[in-house]
């Protein structure tokens, strides 16, 4: 049966991309019916949308003909998924507060069909506390939210807030349409999607990013971890319905909507935050924890003395967070470590599995530009064997890994 999307286009400059989104969705065999807000009509015309969707385009709540023939409630209920793209800060605010003052927002309030919002806005509007608060609320209400891209914006600024590429949105729509839907879409709880998700009711604990180990007040030991893979896993776990605690080292990444984030600097702080977050059903340790720290971080800035002697810097080992969890009385049911390798990947990963008491090691080949890049090639090493995945975007690695975690958790006794 053809799957149907109700596409609500709100008024931002990114609205022009909705035409390409319609094309991408239709290419995937998905039927699209479009609704425009009044301000969206300043950016795209009902005519061009009508041609691409091969359907009537809706924009007026008081279009009596449509009200009589279809009605605003049916309009959204006939769809398998409601997609708001682009979702401006304004429409997100209305959605979060249940305001229904035009056709688009009335549909959103009246629907019990799953909703995907794809925000696009100026970087400052995105980071504004009010927007972030609205996103948290929407997430708690069960709305799926796609993280905007970052880059140059139409307004001349730079940062997060760009509408993701139509192809990426179409892929997300396809993924959501493939999720199990509630049996009776008309007679259920308002938090329709959350109950059905594979990790609903589970707590997933994730570490991400590097740690910074102080040498003196101005210097520290660090590494090149960007935190992207761990953050992507946290976002994927939320999408799968989990409660997620993300213990993050110093990185400049926005918190994925719905994630409980704890920021730390050092390995010892990371260990304390991880222990504090227990119990967890699964822990996925993605952080590149510094193996050593300065034995005595100096209170004053260290001075060179011109003697040409080695620096007065003694290093001692940091606690191993993964290994600590491996033997912890509250050990998570599933314990997953990451291992950065440049050679003999599987062999090293197997040794780590045993040494750290983990269930799986996700071995990533860092011989390319994985650190900081957007793609990753991983092998999942378990007692049962090795699962090698092709190179794919970190977001896709995250989704696949979370799928595997959900499968493992549901097929294990608690
Ligand atoms: N890890 C940790 N605490 C540490 C060091 C590592 O929790 N102090 C975790 C990492 O988060 C990761 C795994 O252990 O899940 C990586 O182990 P590690 O022994 O550091 O492996 P590599 O980084 O691959 O380094 P090496 O091969 O040098 O051992």
Short mmCIF file of C-alpha atoms and ligand atoms in Angstrom, two decimals:
data_model
loop_
_atom_site.label_atom_id
_atom_site.label_comp_id
_atom_site.label_asym_id
_atom_site.label_seq_id
_atom_site.Cartn_x
_atom_site.Cartn_y
_atom_site.Cartn_z
CA UNK A 1 0.00 0.00 0.00
CA UNK A 2 1.29 3.44 -0.87
CA UNK A 3 2.51 5.31 2.17
CA UNK A 4 1.30 8.85 2.57
CA UNK A 5 2.95 11.90 4.01
CA UNK A 6 1.22 15.14 4.91
CA UNK A 7 3.90 17.77 4.35
CA UNK A 8 3.41 21.02 6.26
CA UNK A 9 5.61 23.80 4.92
CA UNK A 10 6.11 26.80 7.18
CA UNK A 11 7.53 30.10 6.08
CA UNK A 12 11.30 30.33 6.06
CA UNK A 13 13.78 30.81 3.26
CA UNK A 14 14.47 27.04 3.35
CA UNK A 15 10.88 26.48 2.16
CA UNK A 16 12.16 26.48 -1.42
CA UNK A 17 13.85 23.14 -0.65
CA UNK A 18 10.44 21.59 0.00
CA UNK A 19 9.93 21.22 -3.74
CA UNK A 20 13.00 19.00 -3.96
CA UNK A 21 11.82 17.15 -0.83
CA UNK A 22 8.51 16.36 -2.55
CA UNK A 23 10.44 15.05 -5.55
CA UNK A 24 12.66 12.88 -3.33
CA UNK A 25 9.68 11.45 -1.44
CA UNK A 26 7.77 10.67 -4.61
CA UNK A 27 10.88 9.04 -6.07
CA UNK A 28 10.70 6.67 -3.08
CA UNK A 29 7.08 5.83 -3.89
CA UNK A 30 5.64 7.98 -1.07
CA UNK A 31 2.49 10.01 -1.81
CA UNK A 32 2.66 13.62 -0.61
CA UNK A 33 -0.15 16.04 0.20
CA UNK A 34 1.05 19.54 0.98
CA UNK A 35 -0.16 22.22 3.37
CA UNK A 36 1.29 25.73 3.22
CA UNK A 37 1.20 28.34 5.94
CA UNK A 38 0.41 31.87 4.83
CA UNK A 39 4.04 32.94 5.15
CA UNK A 40 5.29 29.83 3.31
CA UNK A 41 3.34 31.10 0.29
CA UNK A 42 5.85 33.95 0.11
CA UNK A 43 8.55 31.37 -0.69
CA UNK A 44 6.80 28.63 -2.70
CA UNK A 45 3.64 28.74 -4.72
CA UNK A 46 0.68 26.40 -4.34
CA UNK A 47 0.87 25.95 -8.12
CA UNK A 48 4.38 24.46 -8.18
CA UNK A 49 3.61 22.26 -5.18
CA UNK A 50 0.37 21.13 -6.76
CA UNK A 51 2.19 20.12 -9.93
CA UNK A 52 4.82 18.14 -8.02
CA UNK A 53 2.42 16.45 -5.57
CA UNK A 54 -0.26 15.94 -8.26
CA UNK A 55 -2.76 16.87 -5.58
CA UNK A 56 -4.69 19.83 -4.23
CA UNK A 57 -2.55 22.07 -2.01
CA UNK A 58 -4.18 23.18 1.22
CA UNK A 59 -3.61 26.50 2.90
CA UNK A 60 -6.83 27.83 4.34
CA UNK A 61 -8.63 26.59 7.45
CA UNK A 62 -11.81 28.24 6.29
CA UNK A 63 -11.86 26.78 2.82
CA UNK A 64 -15.38 25.51 3.27
CA UNK A 65 -15.31 23.26 0.25
CA UNK A 66 -12.36 21.37 1.67
CA UNK A 67 -13.90 21.44 5.15
CA UNK A 68 -17.01 19.81 3.78
CA UNK A 69 -15.21 17.29 1.59
CA UNK A 70 -12.32 16.40 3.80
CA UNK A 71 -12.17 18.36 7.03
CA UNK A 72 -8.97 19.28 8.77
CA UNK A 73 -9.00 16.24 11.02
CA UNK A 74 -9.26 13.77 8.17
CA UNK A 75 -6.56 15.61 6.27
CA UNK A 76 -3.94 14.64 8.83
CA UNK A 77 -5.40 11.27 9.71
CA UNK A 78 -5.24 10.07 6.14
CA UNK A 79 -1.46 10.32 6.38
CA UNK A 80 0.97 7.77 7.81
CA UNK A 81 3.33 10.54 8.86
CA UNK A 82 3.02 14.32 9.22
CA UNK A 83 6.23 16.10 8.26
CA UNK A 84 6.81 19.75 9.13
CA UNK A 85 9.65 20.92 6.88
CA UNK A 86 10.96 23.48 7.19
CA UNK A 87 9.73 23.94 10.76
CA UNK A 88 10.35 27.57 11.73
CA UNK A 89 10.97 28.61 15.34
CA UNK A 90 7.48 30.07 15.24
CA UNK A 91 5.63 26.90 14.25
CA UNK A 92 7.70 24.86 16.75
CA UNK A 93 6.66 27.29 19.48
CA UNK A 94 3.01 26.94 18.49
CA UNK A 95 3.27 23.14 18.34
CA UNK A 96 4.96 22.99 21.75
CA UNK A 97 2.20 25.11 23.27
CA UNK A 98 -0.81 23.64 21.49
CA UNK A 99 -1.65 26.83 19.61
CA UNK A 100 -3.93 26.26 16.63
CA UNK A 101 -4.48 29.51 14.74
CA UNK A 102 -4.28 28.41 11.11
CA UNK A 103 -4.78 25.27 9.05
CA UNK A 104 -1.24 23.90 9.61
CA UNK A 105 -1.26 24.27 13.39
CA UNK A 106 -4.87 23.09 13.68
CA UNK A 107 -3.92 19.93 11.81
CA UNK A 108 -0.94 19.40 14.08
CA UNK A 109 -3.08 19.72 17.19
CA UNK A 110 -5.82 17.49 15.81
CA UNK A 111 -3.59 14.69 14.59
CA UNK A 112 -2.64 11.47 16.30
CA UNK A 113 -0.43 10.45 13.42
CA UNK A 114 3.34 10.45 14.14
CA UNK A 115 4.95 13.82 13.44
CA UNK A 116 8.46 14.60 12.19
CA UNK A 117 9.61 18.20 12.57
CA UNK A 118 12.61 19.36 10.55
CA UNK A 119 13.68 22.70 12.04
CA UNK A 120 15.40 25.39 9.97
CA UNK A 121 16.15 28.84 11.26
CA UNK A 122 18.81 31.39 12.03
CA UNK A 123 21.57 30.04 14.30
CA UNK A 124 20.71 32.41 17.15
CA UNK A 125 17.06 31.46 16.99
CA UNK A 126 18.07 27.78 17.08
CA UNK A 127 20.25 28.23 20.16
CA UNK A 128 17.74 30.50 21.91
CA UNK A 129 16.60 29.02 25.20
CA UNK A 130 12.96 29.35 24.18
CA UNK A 131 13.50 27.28 21.02
CA UNK A 132 15.51 24.64 22.87
CA UNK A 133 12.80 24.50 25.56
CA UNK A 134 10.13 24.05 22.88
CA UNK A 135 12.16 21.25 21.27
CA UNK A 136 12.51 19.46 24.61
CA UNK A 137 8.77 19.67 25.09
CA UNK A 138 7.99 18.45 21.62
CA UNK A 139 10.39 15.58 22.08
CA UNK A 140 8.69 14.66 25.35
CA UNK A 141 5.36 14.78 23.48
CA UNK A 142 6.71 12.14 21.09
CA UNK A 143 7.44 14.39 18.10
CA UNK A 144 10.43 13.18 16.07
CA UNK A 145 12.89 16.01 15.50
CA UNK A 146 15.68 16.10 12.96
CA UNK A 147 18.84 17.96 13.91
CA UNK A 148 19.52 20.88 11.54
CA UNK A 149 22.79 21.03 9.61
CA UNK A 150 25.38 23.66 10.29
CA UNK A 151 27.03 25.90 7.73
CA UNK A 152 26.58 29.24 5.98
CA UNK A 153 23.05 30.60 6.28
CA UNK A 154 20.94 32.62 3.86
CA UNK A 155 21.05 35.52 6.34
CA UNK A 156 24.86 35.70 6.07
CA UNK A 157 25.58 34.13 9.47
CA UNK A 158 27.24 30.78 10.06
CA UNK A 159 26.21 27.95 12.36
CA UNK A 160 23.56 25.34 13.09
CA UNK A 161 20.08 25.87 11.75
CA UNK A 162 20.22 24.93 8.08
CA UNK A 163 17.55 22.61 6.76
CA UNK A 164 19.14 19.18 6.18
CA UNK A 165 19.42 18.18 2.52
CA UNK A 166 16.08 16.97 1.06
CA UNK A 167 17.63 13.55 0.43
CA UNK A 168 18.51 13.19 4.13
CA UNK A 169 14.99 14.26 5.14
CA UNK A 170 13.47 11.80 2.68
CA UNK A 171 15.66 9.01 4.12
CA UNK A 172 14.52 9.89 7.65
CA UNK A 173 10.88 9.91 6.52
CA UNK A 174 11.37 6.49 4.98
CA UNK A 175 12.99 5.21 8.19
CA UNK A 176 10.11 6.49 10.34
CA UNK A 177 7.52 5.04 7.98
CA UNK A 178 9.23 1.68 8.39
CA UNK A 179 8.91 1.77 12.21
CA UNK A 180 6.10 -0.31 13.68
CA UNK A 181 2.96 1.84 13.81
CA UNK A 182 0.27 1.69 16.43
CA UNK A 183 -2.38 -0.86 15.46
CA UNK A 184 -5.33 1.53 15.58
CA UNK A 185 -4.24 5.02 14.60
CA UNK A 186 -7.50 6.62 15.73
CA UNK A 187 -7.98 5.26 19.21
CA UNK A 188 -4.93 5.51 21.39
CA UNK A 189 -2.90 7.56 23.75
CA UNK A 190 -1.60 10.95 22.67
CA UNK A 191 1.99 9.79 23.14
CA UNK A 192 1.42 7.50 20.21
CA UNK A 193 4.89 6.65 19.09
CA UNK A 194 6.84 6.34 22.34
CA UNK A 195 5.12 3.16 23.52
CA UNK A 196 6.01 1.29 20.37
CA UNK A 197 9.65 2.20 20.08
CA UNK A 198 12.29 -0.51 20.53
CA UNK A 199 14.03 1.17 23.51
CA UNK A 200 11.03 2.64 25.31
CA UNK A 201 11.56 2.34 29.07
CA UNK A 202 15.31 1.66 28.74
CA UNK A 203 18.15 3.83 30.02
CA UNK A 204 21.19 4.10 27.75
CA UNK A 205 24.39 5.66 29.09
CA UNK A 206 26.86 7.05 26.56
CA UNK A 207 30.26 8.72 26.90
CA UNK A 208 31.58 10.89 24.07
CA UNK A 209 34.36 13.26 23.10
CA UNK A 210 37.87 13.62 24.46
CA UNK A 211 38.93 14.36 28.01
CA UNK A 212 41.20 17.25 28.95
CA UNK A 213 43.78 16.52 31.62
CA UNK A 214 45.28 19.66 33.14
CA UNK A 215 49.06 20.05 33.32
CA UNK A 216 48.94 23.51 34.84
CA UNK A 217 46.34 26.32 34.80
CA UNK A 218 46.89 27.00 31.07
CA UNK A 219 47.92 23.68 29.53
CA UNK A 220 46.23 20.32 29.18
CA UNK A 221 46.60 16.91 27.53
CA UNK A 222 43.93 16.34 24.87
CA UNK A 223 43.19 14.31 21.74
CA UNK A 224 41.45 14.81 18.41
CA UNK A 225 38.11 13.17 19.25
CA UNK A 226 35.24 15.34 17.93
CA UNK A 227 32.47 13.59 19.88
CA UNK A 228 30.38 13.30 16.68
CA UNK A 229 29.97 9.53 16.78
CA UNK A 230 28.93 9.46 20.44
CA UNK A 231 26.48 12.33 19.96
CA UNK A 232 25.00 10.59 16.91
CA UNK A 233 24.51 7.43 18.98
CA UNK A 234 22.82 9.44 21.73
CA UNK A 235 20.45 11.00 19.16
CA UNK A 236 19.72 7.57 17.66
CA UNK A 237 18.99 6.10 21.10
CA UNK A 238 16.49 8.89 21.83
CA UNK A 239 14.82 8.30 18.48
CA UNK A 240 14.53 4.64 19.46
CA UNK A 241 12.61 5.70 22.58
CA UNK A 242 15.36 5.41 25.24
CA UNK A 243 16.10 7.72 28.15
CA UNK A 244 19.64 8.77 27.34
CA UNK A 245 22.41 10.11 29.57
CA UNK A 246 25.29 11.51 27.55
CA UNK A 247 28.46 12.18 29.54
CA UNK A 248 30.41 14.49 27.25
CA UNK A 249 34.00 15.62 27.36
CA UNK A 250 34.83 19.14 26.10
CA UNK A 251 33.30 19.36 22.60
CA UNK A 252 31.47 22.05 20.67
CA UNK A 253 28.42 20.08 19.67
CA UNK A 254 24.77 20.91 20.35
CA UNK A 255 22.89 18.55 22.67
CA UNK A 256 20.64 16.29 20.60
CA UNK A 257 17.01 17.01 21.56
CA UNK A 258 15.79 14.86 24.41
CA UNK A 259 19.24 13.83 25.68
CA UNK A 260 20.30 14.40 29.32
CA UNK A 261 23.81 15.77 28.93
CA UNK A 262 26.45 15.94 31.65
CA UNK A 263 29.54 17.95 30.70
CA UNK A 264 32.90 16.91 32.16
CA UNK A 265 36.56 17.78 31.54
CA UNK A 266 38.73 15.00 32.92
CA UNK A 267 38.69 11.19 32.96
CA UNK A 268 38.09 11.17 36.70
CA UNK A 269 35.11 13.51 36.34
CA UNK A 270 33.82 11.32 33.51
CA UNK A 271 34.04 8.21 35.69
CA UNK A 272 32.20 9.96 38.54
CA UNK A 273 29.43 11.13 36.19
CA UNK A 274 29.10 7.65 34.68
CA UNK A 275 28.87 6.01 38.13
CA UNK A 276 26.30 8.63 39.16
CA UNK A 277 24.14 7.84 36.10
CA UNK A 278 23.85 4.10 36.92
CA UNK A 279 21.83 1.93 36.70
CA UNK A 280 21.61 1.66 32.92
CA UNK A 281 20.39 -1.08 30.60
CA UNK A 282 23.25 -0.46 28.20
CA UNK A 283 26.41 1.63 28.36
CA UNK A 284 28.18 2.63 25.16
CA UNK A 285 31.60 4.07 25.89
CA UNK A 286 32.55 6.11 22.85
CA UNK A 287 34.74 8.70 24.59
CA UNK A 288 38.42 8.87 23.76
CA UNK A 289 39.47 9.01 27.38
CA UNK A 290 43.03 10.21 27.98
CA UNK A 291 45.00 7.20 29.18
CA UNK A 292 47.30 9.37 31.30
CA UNK A 293 47.09 12.56 33.33
CA UNK A 294 49.75 14.71 34.94
CA UNK A 295 50.77 13.14 38.26
CA UNK A 296 50.55 16.54 39.92
CA UNK A 297 48.73 19.26 38.01
CA UNK A 298 50.69 22.41 38.91
CA UNK A 299 48.78 25.20 40.58
CA UNK A 300 50.88 27.86 38.90
CA UNK A 301 51.96 28.01 35.28
CA UNK A 302 55.09 25.87 34.74
CA UNK A 303 58.14 27.87 33.59
CA UNK A 304 60.94 26.62 31.36
CA UNK A 305 64.34 27.15 32.96
CA UNK A 306 66.44 27.17 29.77
CA UNK A 307 68.47 24.16 30.95
CA UNK A 308 67.45 22.01 27.95
CA UNK A 309 66.39 19.26 30.40
CA UNK A 310 63.19 17.17 29.77
CA UNK A 311 60.04 18.91 31.06
CA UNK A 312 59.23 18.21 34.71
CA UNK A 313 56.12 16.32 33.70
CA UNK A 314 55.31 12.94 35.25
CA UNK A 315 52.26 11.08 33.94
CA UNK A 316 50.14 8.51 35.74
CA UNK A 317 47.37 6.30 34.41
CA UNK A 318 43.77 7.40 34.47
CA UNK A 319 41.04 5.06 35.68
CA UNK A 320 39.62 2.95 32.86
CA UNK A 321 35.92 3.78 32.82
CA UNK A 322 34.89 0.89 30.56
CA UNK A 323 36.86 -1.65 32.62
CA UNK A 324 35.43 -0.18 35.84
CA UNK A 325 31.90 -0.71 34.53
CA UNK A 326 32.87 -4.22 33.41
CA UNK A 327 33.34 -5.26 37.03
CA UNK A 328 30.86 -2.87 38.66
CA UNK A 329 28.16 -4.31 40.94
CA UNK A 330 25.65 -2.38 38.81
CA UNK A 331 27.19 -3.47 35.53
CA UNK A 332 24.79 -2.57 32.68
CA UNK A 333 23.18 -5.55 30.99
CA UNK A 334 24.99 -4.67 27.78
CA UNK A 335 28.42 -3.05 27.87
CA UNK A 336 29.85 -1.69 24.63
CA UNK A 337 33.32 -0.24 24.16
CA UNK A 338 34.91 1.49 21.19
CA UNK A 339 38.44 0.87 20.04
CA UNK A 340 40.41 3.08 17.72
CA UNK A 341 42.76 0.92 15.69
CA UNK A 342 45.03 1.44 12.72
CA UNK A 343 46.01 -2.23 12.15
CA UNK A 344 45.13 -5.82 13.19
CA UNK A 345 41.74 -4.38 14.07
CA UNK A 346 39.84 -7.54 15.00
CA UNK A 347 42.70 -9.09 16.94
CA UNK A 348 43.22 -5.99 19.10
CA UNK A 349 39.50 -5.60 19.63
CA UNK A 350 39.17 -9.20 20.83
CA UNK A 351 41.95 -8.67 23.35
CA UNK A 352 40.20 -5.51 24.60
CA UNK A 353 36.90 -7.36 24.97
CA UNK A 354 38.48 -9.73 27.44
CA UNK A 355 40.64 -7.15 29.22
CA UNK A 356 37.78 -4.73 29.85
CA UNK A 357 34.94 -7.19 30.50
CA UNK A 358 32.83 -5.69 27.70
CA UNK A 359 30.19 -7.52 25.64
CA UNK A 360 31.01 -5.82 22.35
CA UNK A 361 33.87 -3.75 21.04
CA UNK A 362 33.09 -1.47 18.15
CA UNK A 363 36.44 -1.32 16.43
CA UNK A 364 36.89 1.64 14.16
CA UNK A 365 39.60 1.95 11.63
CA UNK A 366 41.18 5.34 12.31
CA UNK A 367 43.83 5.02 9.62
CA UNK A 368 41.79 7.51 7.46
CA UNK A 369 40.25 10.79 8.66
CA UNK A 370 37.68 9.26 11.02
CA UNK A 371 38.62 11.57 13.89
CA UNK A 372 36.48 14.63 13.23
CA UNK A 373 35.15 13.32 9.90
CA UNK A 374 31.55 12.39 9.16
CA UNK A 375 32.04 8.78 8.06
CA UNK A 376 33.18 5.68 9.89
CA UNK A 377 34.09 2.07 9.03
CA UNK A 378 33.45 -0.24 11.98
CA UNK A 379 33.56 -3.88 12.95
CA UNK A 380 31.51 -5.12 15.87
CA UNK A 381 33.54 -7.70 17.74
CA UNK A 382 31.65 -9.95 20.16
CA UNK A 383 32.30 -13.34 21.74
CA UNK A 384 30.18 -14.79 18.93
CA UNK A 385 32.21 -13.33 16.08
CA UNK A 386 32.76 -10.24 13.98
CA UNK A 387 30.23 -8.15 12.11
CA UNK A 388 31.95 -5.88 9.55
CA UNK A 389 30.01 -2.87 8.31
CA UNK A 390 30.91 -0.91 5.18
CA UNK A 391 32.02 2.74 5.42
CA UNK A 392 28.92 4.80 6.19
CA UNK A 393 28.00 8.17 7.71
CA UNK A 394 28.40 8.31 11.50
CA UNK A 395 24.63 8.89 11.81
CA UNK A 396 23.98 5.63 10.03
CA UNK A 397 26.54 3.76 12.17
CA UNK A 398 24.64 5.17 15.15
CA UNK A 399 21.25 3.97 13.90
CA UNK A 400 22.54 0.49 13.06
CA UNK A 401 24.31 0.18 16.40
CA UNK A 402 21.22 1.26 18.34
CA UNK A 403 19.13 -1.21 16.35
CA UNK A 404 21.59 -3.95 17.38
CA UNK A 405 21.53 -2.78 21.01
CA UNK A 406 17.71 -2.83 21.03
CA UNK A 407 17.72 -6.30 19.57
CA UNK A 408 20.24 -7.55 22.15
CA UNK A 409 18.35 -6.00 25.06
CA UNK A 410 14.99 -7.37 24.01
CA UNK A 411 16.31 -10.86 23.38
CA UNK A 412 18.16 -11.04 26.72
CA UNK A 413 16.48 -11.73 30.02
CA UNK A 414 16.55 -8.53 32.18
N1 LIG B 1 38.12 3.81 27.87
C1 LIG B 1 37.64 4.18 29.10
N2 LIG B 1 38.47 4.73 30.02
C2 LIG B 1 39.79 4.89 29.75
C3 LIG B 1 40.28 4.52 28.50
C4 LIG B 1 39.42 3.98 27.58
O1 LIG B 1 36.45 4.04 29.34
N3 LIG B 1 40.57 5.43 30.68
C5 LIG B 1 37.20 3.20 26.92
C6 LIG B 1 36.91 4.04 25.72
O2 LIG B 1 35.77 4.87 25.92
C7 LIG B 1 36.65 2.98 24.66
C8 LIG B 1 37.63 1.90 25.03
O3 LIG B 1 37.80 2.03 26.42
O4 LIG B 1 35.36 2.43 24.76
C9 LIG B 1 38.94 2.12 24.32
O5 LIG B 1 39.90 1.49 25.00
P1 LIG B 1 41.47 1.87 24.91
O6 LIG B 1 42.20 0.82 25.66
O7 LIG B 1 41.72 3.27 25.26
O8 LIG B 1 41.65 1.64 23.43
P2 LIG B 1 42.26 2.55 22.35
O9 LIG B 1 41.76 3.96 22.46
O10 LIG B 1 41.95 1.86 21.10
O11 LIG B 1 43.79 2.58 22.75
P3 LIG B 1 44.91 1.47 22.86
O12 LIG B 1 44.82 0.60 21.64
O13 LIG B 1 46.12 2.30 22.92
O14 LIG B 1 44.68 0.70 24.12
#
